[in-house]
PDB file of C-alpha atoms in Angstrom:
ATOM      1  CA  MET A   1     152.544 -22.638 126.005  1.00 53.00           C
ATOM      2  CA  LEU A   2     150.134 -20.822 123.695  1.00 55.00           C
ATOM      3  CA  ASP A   3     148.311 -19.340 126.680  1.00 65.00           C
ATOM      4  CA  THR A   4     151.614 -18.012 128.044  1.00 68.00           C
ATOM      5  CA  THR A   5     152.446 -16.321 124.706  1.00 75.00           C
ATOM      6  CA  VAL A   6     148.976 -14.769 124.474  1.00 68.00           C
ATOM      7  CA  GLN A   7     149.249 -13.568 128.073  1.00 73.00           C
ATOM      8  CA  GLU A   8     152.690 -12.073 127.382  1.00 74.00           C
ATOM      9  CA  HIS A   9     151.353 -10.279 124.310  1.00 68.00           C
ATOM     10  CA  MET A  10     148.346  -9.027 126.236  1.00 73.00           C
ATOM     11  CA  ALA A  11     150.634  -7.766 129.014  1.00 73.00           C
ATOM     12  CA  ALA A  12     152.836  -6.019 126.434  1.00 72.00           C
ATOM     13  CA  ILE A  13     149.783  -4.456 124.773  1.00 74.00           C
ATOM     14  CA  THR A  14     148.452  -3.305 128.144  1.00 75.00           C
ATOM     15  CA  ALA A  15     151.828  -1.772 129.060  1.00 69.00           C
ATOM     16  CA  THR A  16     152.069  -0.066 125.658  1.00 73.00           C
ATOM     17  CA  SER A  17     148.527   1.293 126.002  1.00 70.00           C
ATOM     18  CA  ALA A  18     149.311   2.673 129.461  1.00 67.00           C
ATOM     19  CA  ALA A  19     152.494   4.316 128.147  1.00 67.00           C
ATOM     20  CA  LEU A  20     150.555   5.816 125.213  1.00 69.00           C
ATOM     21  CA  ALA A  21     147.887   7.143 127.568  1.00 67.00           C
ATOM     22  CA  LEU A  22     150.597   8.842 129.670  1.00 63.00           C
ATOM     23  CA  ASN A  23     152.182  10.282 126.519  1.00 68.00           C
ATOM     24  CA  MET A  24     148.800  11.552 125.305  1.00 70.00           C
ATOM     25  CA  GLU A  25     148.175  13.171 128.684  1.00 73.00           C
ATOM     26  CA  GLU A  26     151.613  14.830 128.559  1.00 75.00           C
ATOM     27  CA  ILE A  27     150.959  16.009 124.990  1.00 74.00           C
ATOM     28  CA  ALA A  28     147.591  17.454 126.027  1.00 74.00           C
ATOM     29  CA  THR A  29     149.196  19.272 128.971  1.00 76.00           C
ATOM     30  CA  ARG A  30     151.918  20.730 126.736  1.00 75.00           C
ATOM     31  CA  ALA A  31     149.366  21.743 124.108  1.00 75.00           C
ATOM     32  CA  GLN A  32     147.324  23.499 126.779  1.00 77.00           C
ATOM     33  CA  ALA A  33     150.426  25.368 127.986  1.00 74.00           C
ATOM     34  CA  LEU A  34     151.306  26.412 124.423  1.00 74.00           C
ATOM     35  CA  THR A  35     147.736  27.553 123.821  1.00 74.00           C
ATOM     36  CA  GLY A  36     147.948  29.702 126.949  1.00 68.00           C
ATOM     37  CA  ARG A  37     151.233  31.223 125.781  1.00 69.00           C
ATOM     38  CA  TYR A  38     149.786  31.873 122.329  1.00 66.00           C
ATOM     39  CA  ARG A  39     146.748  33.561 123.893  1.00 66.00           C
ATOM     40  CA  GLY A  40     149.075  35.730 125.956  1.00 64.00           C
ATOM     41  CA  LEU A  41     151.083  36.710 122.876  1.00 65.00           C
ATOM     42  CA  ARG A  42     147.874  37.511 120.992  1.00 65.00           C
ATOM     43  CA  GLU A  43     146.667  39.692 123.872  1.00 64.00           C
ATOM     44  CA  ARG A  44     149.986  41.566 124.033  1.00 64.00           C
ATOM     45  CA  ALA A  45     149.879  42.092 120.258  1.00 67.00           C
ATOM     46  CA  LYS A  46     146.312  43.383 120.533  1.00 62.00           C
ATOM     47  CA  VAL A  47     147.266  45.820 123.296  1.00 59.00           C
ATOM     48  CA  ALA A  48     150.184  47.097 121.190  1.00 64.00           C
ATOM     49  CA  ARG A  49     147.927  47.418 118.123  1.00 62.00           C
ATOM     50  CA  LEU A  50     145.321  49.346 120.139  1.00 60.00           C
ATOM     51  CA  ALA A  51     147.960  51.649 121.596  1.00 63.00           C
ATOM     52  CA  GLN A  52     149.193  52.382 118.086  1.00 74.00           C
ATOM     53  CA  LEU A  53     145.636  52.966 116.824  1.00 76.00           C
ATOM     54  CA  ASP A  54     144.731  55.135 119.797  1.00 79.00           C
ATOM     55  CA  SER A  55     147.682  57.399 119.017  1.00 82.00           C
ATOM     56  CA  LEU A  56     145.879  58.388 115.798  1.00 84.00           C
ATOM     57  CA  PRO A  57     143.471  61.311 116.162  1.00 88.00           C
ATOM     58  CA  ALA A  58     141.373  60.116 113.192  1.00 89.00           C
ATOM     59  CA  PRO A  59     138.946  57.181 113.369  1.00 92.00           C
ATOM     60  CA  ALA A  60     140.900  54.026 112.470  1.00 90.00           C
ATOM     61  CA  ILE A  61     140.296  50.270 112.293  1.00 91.00           C
ATOM     62  CA  VAL A  62     142.169  47.057 111.543  1.00 88.00           C
ATOM     63  CA  VAL A  63     140.160  44.583 109.454  1.00 88.00           C
ATOM     64  CA  SER A  64     140.990  40.959 108.702  1.00 86.00           C
ATOM     65  CA  HIS A  65     138.836  38.942 106.328  1.00 84.00           C
ATOM     66  CA  ASN A  66     135.980  41.455 106.692  1.00 86.00           C
ATOM     67  CA  ARG A  67     135.986  41.413 110.525  1.00 90.00           C
ATOM     68  CA  ILE A  68     137.137  44.326 112.654  1.00 91.00           C
ATOM     69  CA  LEU A  69     140.085  43.165 114.756  1.00 88.00           C
ATOM     70  CA  ALA A  70     140.655  46.518 116.432  1.00 88.00           C
ATOM     71  CA  ALA A  71     139.103  49.973 116.469  1.00 91.00           C
ATOM     72  CA  ASN A  72     140.491  53.095 118.070  1.00 91.00           C
ATOM     73  CA  VAL A  73     138.601  55.342 120.455  1.00 92.00           C
ATOM     74  CA  ALA A  74     137.988  57.910 117.701  1.00 93.00           C
ATOM     75  CA  PHE A  75     136.246  55.283 115.529  1.00 94.00           C
ATOM     76  CA  ALA A  76     134.091  54.140 118.460  1.00 95.00           C
ATOM     77  CA  ASN A  77     133.208  57.770 119.205  1.00 94.00           C
ATOM     78  CA  LEU A  78     132.304  58.385 115.559  1.00 94.00           C
ATOM     79  CA  LEU A  79     129.915  55.416 115.582  1.00 95.00           C
ATOM     80  CA  GLY A  80     128.666  56.240 119.071  1.00 95.00           C
ATOM     81  CA  ILE A  81     129.196  52.698 120.410  1.00 95.00           C
ATOM     82  CA  SER A  82     131.864  50.932 122.438  1.00 94.00           C
ATOM     83  CA  ARG A  83     134.828  49.431 120.672  1.00 87.00           C
ATOM     84  CA  GLU A  84     134.257  46.195 122.579  1.00 90.00           C
ATOM     85  CA  PHE A  85     131.005  45.914 120.622  1.00 94.00           C
ATOM     86  CA  ILE A  86     132.673  46.922 117.343  1.00 94.00           C
ATOM     87  CA  GLU A  87     135.601  44.497 117.507  1.00 91.00           C
ATOM     88  CA  GLY A  88     134.870  41.099 116.025  1.00 92.00           C
ATOM     89  CA  GLN A  89     131.940  42.375 113.948  1.00 94.00           C
ATOM     90  CA  PRO A  90     131.911  42.367 110.141  1.00 93.00           C
ATOM     91  CA  TRP A  91     132.839  45.898 109.168  1.00 89.00           C
ATOM     92  CA  THR A  92     130.061  45.885 106.586  1.00 91.00           C
ATOM     93  CA  ASP A  93     127.608  45.920 109.526  1.00 94.00           C
ATOM     94  CA  PHE A  94     128.546  49.580 109.989  1.00 95.00           C
ATOM     95  CA  ILE A  95     128.294  50.564 106.307  1.00 94.00           C
ATOM     96  CA  ALA A  96     125.066  51.734 104.647  1.00 94.00           C
ATOM     97  CA  LYS A  97     123.550  48.908 102.551  1.00 94.00           C
ATOM     98  CA  ASN A  98     123.589  50.967  99.346  1.00 94.00           C
ATOM     99  CA  ASP A  99     127.392  51.368  99.754  1.00 93.00           C
ATOM    100  CA  HIS A 100     128.196  47.663 100.188  1.00 90.00           C
ATOM    101  CA  ASP A 101     128.861  46.923  96.500  1.00 90.00           C
ATOM    102  CA  ARG A 102     130.907  50.066  95.892  1.00 88.00           C
ATOM    103  CA  THR A 103     132.928  49.458  99.070  1.00 86.00           C
ATOM    104  CA  GLY A 104     133.524  45.823  98.085  1.00 85.00           C
ATOM    105  CA  VAL A 105     134.879  46.902  94.690  1.00 84.00           C
ATOM    106  CA  ALA A 106     137.168  49.487  96.321  1.00 83.00           C
ATOM    107  CA  ILE A 107     138.434  46.987  98.919  1.00 81.00           C
ATOM    108  CA  GLY A 108     139.083  44.472  96.145  1.00 80.00           C
ATOM    109  CA  LYS A 109     141.581  46.942  94.649  1.00 78.00           C
ATOM    110  CA  VAL A 110     143.521  47.389  97.906  1.00 76.00           C
ATOM    111  CA  ASP A 111     146.994  45.937  97.980  1.00 67.00           C
ATOM    112  CA  ARG A 112     150.094  47.160  99.762  1.00 61.00           C
ATOM    113  CA  THR A 113     149.485  50.627  98.354  1.00 65.00           C
ATOM    114  CA  HIS A 114     147.131  53.287  99.570  1.00 65.00           C
ATOM    115  CA  THR A 115     143.582  53.225  98.257  1.00 77.00           C
ATOM    116  CA  GLY A 116     141.012  55.904  98.914  1.00 85.00           C
ATOM    117  CA  PHE A 117     137.236  55.700  98.573  1.00 89.00           C
ATOM    118  CA  ARG A 118     134.070  57.049 100.139  1.00 91.00           C
ATOM    119  CA  ASN A 119     131.156  55.376 101.826  1.00 93.00           C
ATOM    120  CA  THR A 120     128.547  56.045 104.468  1.00 94.00           C
ATOM    121  CA  LEU A 121     128.924  54.770 108.017  1.00 94.00           C
ATOM    122  CA  LEU A 122     125.892  54.038 110.161  1.00 94.00           C
ATOM    123  CA  THR A 123     126.241  55.776 113.517  1.00 93.00           C
ATOM    124  CA  THR A 124     123.961  56.248 116.507  1.00 93.00           C
ATOM    125  CA  ARG A 125     123.503  59.875 115.361  1.00 92.00           C
ATOM    126  CA  GLY A 126     122.596  58.911 111.794  1.00 92.00           C
ATOM    127  CA  PRO A 127     124.549  58.219 108.606  1.00 93.00           C
ATOM    128  CA  VAL A 128     127.942  59.894 108.200  1.00 94.00           C
ATOM    129  CA  GLU A 129     129.758  60.057 104.871  1.00 94.00           C
ATOM    130  CA  VAL A 130     133.475  59.334 105.244  1.00 94.00           C
ATOM    131  CA  ARG A 131     136.548  59.251 103.047  1.00 92.00           C
ATOM    132  CA  TRP A 132     138.723  56.188 103.691  1.00 92.00           C
ATOM    133  CA  ALA A 133     142.460  55.804 103.308  1.00 89.00           C
ATOM    134  CA  VAL A 134     143.085  52.041 103.323  1.00 89.00           C
ATOM    135  CA  GLN A 135     146.253  50.026 103.021  1.00 85.00           C
ATOM    136  CA  GLY A 136     146.665  46.262 102.757  1.00 82.00           C
ATOM    137  CA  VAL A 137     149.296  44.720 104.984  1.00 78.00           C
ATOM    138  CA  GLY A 138     149.082  41.096 103.854  1.00 74.00           C
ATOM    139  CA  GLU A 139     147.207  38.002 104.960  1.00 75.00           C
ATOM    140  CA  GLY A 140     143.842  39.608 104.201  1.00 76.00           C
ATOM    141  CA  ARG A 141     144.500  42.366 106.726  1.00 82.00           C
ATOM    142  CA  LEU A 142     143.714  46.036 106.093  1.00 85.00           C
ATOM    143  CA  TYR A 143     144.340  49.240 108.014  1.00 85.00           C
ATOM    144  CA  GLY A 144     141.790  51.969 107.409  1.00 89.00           C
ATOM    145  CA  VAL A 145     141.558  55.571 108.523  1.00 90.00           C
ATOM    146  CA  ALA A 146     138.249  57.388 108.061  1.00 91.00           C
ATOM    147  CA  THR A 147     137.799  61.131 107.672  1.00 91.00           C
ATOM    148  CA  PRO A 148     134.214  62.366 108.042  1.00 92.00           C
ATOM    149  CA  ILE A 149     133.174  64.567 105.141  1.00 91.00           C
ATOM    150  CA  VAL A 150     131.529  67.663 106.496  1.00 76.00           C
ATOM    151  CA  ALA A 151     129.239  69.637 104.233  1.00 57.00           C
ATOM    152  CA  PRO A 152     130.333  73.260 103.828  1.00 49.00           C
ATOM    153  CA  ALA A 153     128.458  75.713 106.010  1.00 50.00           C
ATOM    154  CA  THR A 154     125.932  77.823 104.130  1.00 46.00           C
TER     155      THR A 154
END
């Protein structure tokens, strides 16, 4: 009698385990599908963001938590490198070392209002001083537009 009860419990445990394994497999499949949809939404959002940035004639970037999420063609041209290389990099990688502290202080003051400051960008043609107009848009995200400062002709 005891053996029969143990066998019944073992059979029930085995059936439950098999059902859980099927549920886990279904959950994994659904999670994979949702991840794919999320990736697709992210890509569409990135394309829309780039189209909006590319409509600006001035060099512009979108930064989140110090990393460049998107850069327009004008910004890539200013630096002299492809935007595929720029995107994903810390934006401080493109700022002259002696401007890091000053830029950090200025960025720390950015909120949902406009903040302007100057720094020097490192480009393939040498350093270029720029004036930034930056606005915070929440969640650690900033939009920045750079205007190169050209020395007056003598």
